[in-house]
Short mmCIF file of C-alpha atoms in Angstrom, two decimals:
data_model
loop_
_atom_site.label_atom_id
_atom_site.label_comp_id
_atom_site.label_asym_id
_atom_site.label_seq_id
_atom_site.Cartn_x
_atom_site.Cartn_y
_atom_site.Cartn_z
CA GLN W 1 -65.78 13.92 -57.49
CA VAL W 2 -64.30 14.80 -54.12
CA GLN W 3 -62.34 17.97 -53.46
CA LEU W 4 -59.78 18.13 -50.66
CA VAL W 5 -58.23 21.28 -49.24
CA GLU W 6 -55.42 21.19 -46.71
CA SER W 7 -54.57 23.97 -44.29
CA GLY W 8 -52.51 24.56 -41.18
CA GLY W 9 -48.98 24.29 -42.50
CA GLY W 10 -46.24 26.72 -41.59
CA LEU W 11 -42.94 27.13 -39.79
CA VAL W 12 -42.50 25.50 -36.38
CA GLN W 13 -39.50 24.87 -34.16
CA ALA W 14 -38.26 21.40 -33.41
CA GLY W 15 -40.15 19.94 -30.48
CA GLY W 16 -43.20 22.03 -31.27
CA SER W 17 -46.68 21.10 -32.40
CA GLN W 18 -48.84 21.76 -35.43
CA ARG W 19 -52.31 20.71 -36.53
CA LEU W 20 -53.23 20.21 -40.15
CA SER W 21 -56.79 20.16 -41.47
CA CYS W 22 -58.22 18.51 -44.55
CA ALA W 23 -61.65 19.73 -45.60
CA ALA W 24 -63.56 17.49 -47.99
CA SER W 25 -66.37 18.59 -50.28
CA GLY W 26 -68.33 17.22 -53.19
CA ARG W 27 -69.36 13.55 -53.13
CA THR W 28 -68.17 13.05 -49.56
CA PHE W 29 -70.63 10.19 -49.07
CA SER W 30 -68.38 8.13 -51.34
CA ILE W 31 -65.34 8.48 -49.06
CA ASN W 32 -64.19 5.32 -47.29
CA VAL W 33 -60.77 6.39 -46.03
CA ILE W 34 -58.79 9.60 -45.76
CA SER W 35 -55.02 9.55 -45.50
CA TRP W 36 -52.13 11.88 -45.06
CA PHE W 37 -49.00 11.51 -47.13
CA ARG W 38 -45.92 13.73 -47.17
CA GLN W 39 -43.10 14.53 -49.54
CA ALA W 40 -39.82 15.89 -48.26
CA PRO W 41 -37.48 17.80 -50.57
CA GLY W 42 -35.73 15.42 -52.92
CA LYS W 43 -37.65 12.40 -51.66
CA GLU W 44 -40.61 10.35 -52.78
CA ARG W 45 -44.05 10.85 -51.32
CA GLU W 46 -44.60 8.60 -48.31
CA PHE W 47 -47.53 7.40 -46.25
CA VAL W 48 -48.11 9.09 -42.88
CA SER W 49 -51.52 8.09 -41.51
CA THR W 50 -54.99 6.84 -42.42
CA ILE W 51 -58.43 7.00 -40.83
CA THR W 52 -61.49 5.09 -41.95
CA TRP W 53 -64.42 7.39 -42.46
CA SER W 54 -67.15 5.32 -40.81
CA SER W 55 -65.48 3.48 -37.94
CA GLY W 56 -62.63 5.86 -37.25
CA SER W 57 -59.95 3.16 -37.26
CA THR W 58 -56.50 4.70 -37.46
CA PHE W 59 -53.15 3.62 -38.84
CA TYR W 60 -49.73 5.25 -38.70
CA ALA W 61 -46.32 5.01 -40.27
CA ASP W 62 -43.69 3.86 -37.78
CA SER W 63 -41.84 7.16 -38.16
CA VAL W 64 -44.76 9.16 -36.69
CA LYS W 65 -46.38 6.65 -34.35
CA GLY W 66 -46.73 8.13 -30.88
CA ARG W 67 -46.19 11.70 -32.11
CA PHE W 68 -48.97 12.21 -34.69
CA THR W 69 -52.71 11.75 -34.19
CA ILE W 70 -55.26 11.55 -36.97
CA SER W 71 -58.89 12.33 -36.22
CA ARG W 72 -62.08 13.23 -38.05
CA ASP W 73 -65.17 15.36 -37.68
CA ASN W 74 -67.78 13.76 -39.90
CA ALA W 75 -70.22 16.63 -39.42
CA LYS W 76 -67.66 19.04 -40.83
CA ASN W 77 -66.27 16.58 -43.39
CA THR W 78 -62.86 17.37 -42.02
CA VAL W 79 -59.87 15.26 -41.02
CA TYR W 80 -57.12 16.53 -38.77
CA LEU W 81 -53.51 15.56 -38.28
CA GLY W 82 -52.15 16.59 -34.91
CA MET W 83 -48.37 16.60 -34.87
CA ASN W 84 -46.36 16.77 -31.65
CA ASN W 85 -42.65 16.67 -30.89
CA LEU W 86 -41.89 17.70 -34.45
CA LYS W 87 -38.45 16.98 -35.85
CA PRO W 88 -36.57 18.62 -38.73
CA GLU W 89 -37.04 15.39 -40.71
CA ASP W 90 -40.80 15.99 -40.57
CA THR W 91 -40.29 18.92 -42.92
CA ALA W 92 -42.35 18.18 -46.02
CA VAL W 93 -45.37 19.07 -48.07
CA TYR W 94 -48.27 17.24 -46.44
CA TYR W 95 -51.02 15.96 -48.72
CA CYS W 96 -54.50 14.82 -47.88
CA ALA W 97 -55.89 11.97 -49.97
CA ALA W 98 -59.17 10.08 -50.05
CA ALA W 99 -60.30 6.74 -51.38
CA SER W 100 -63.73 5.34 -52.06
CA VAL W 101 -62.50 1.82 -51.33
CA PHE W 102 -60.18 0.59 -48.60
CA ARG W 103 -57.77 -1.13 -50.95
CA THR W 104 -54.98 -3.54 -50.10
CA ASN W 105 -52.45 -0.93 -51.25
CA TRP W 106 -53.88 1.72 -48.95
CA ARG W 107 -50.40 2.82 -47.87
CA GLU W 108 -49.45 3.64 -51.45
CA GLU W 109 -50.24 6.64 -53.62
CA ASN W 110 -52.13 4.60 -56.19
CA GLY W 111 -54.42 3.30 -53.45
CA MET W 112 -56.04 6.73 -53.27
CA ASP W 113 -58.56 8.33 -55.63
CA TYR W 114 -58.46 12.02 -54.74
CA TRP W 115 -55.71 14.38 -53.67
CA GLY W 116 -55.39 17.84 -52.23
CA LYS W 117 -52.72 20.29 -53.33
CA GLY W 118 -50.72 20.03 -50.13
CA THR W 119 -49.57 22.28 -47.33
CA LEU W 120 -45.94 22.89 -46.40
CA VAL W 121 -44.69 22.16 -42.91
CA THR W 122 -41.19 23.37 -42.10
CA VAL W 123 -39.56 22.31 -38.84
CA SER W 124 -36.52 24.36 -37.88
CA SER W 125 -33.76 22.94 -35.68
#
């Protein structure tokens, strides 16, 4: 099993920045990719970004490309999501997720094996 714990959420003004952390523990050697998803009030959970654990390849949703940066610290088993130029529409609960296999449906919830409990980011206008 892999446990994921997110941190770093909070209230930020539009145009501001925030950095989220996702700390992994347990069978971390089995992790192949770690992703961030988010769920805004009244909406479905959506893909935000992915990083491959070994090579560090990164992928982003079009809505955050150029504003968000995903990175990892393998020694700390931690993945970060740096968010700049935040907009009110970025308000959501942000979830960290991990998969043992880089599946073809890696942008979808069922492409992930493990989930954290989420951290709320609120962007005020």
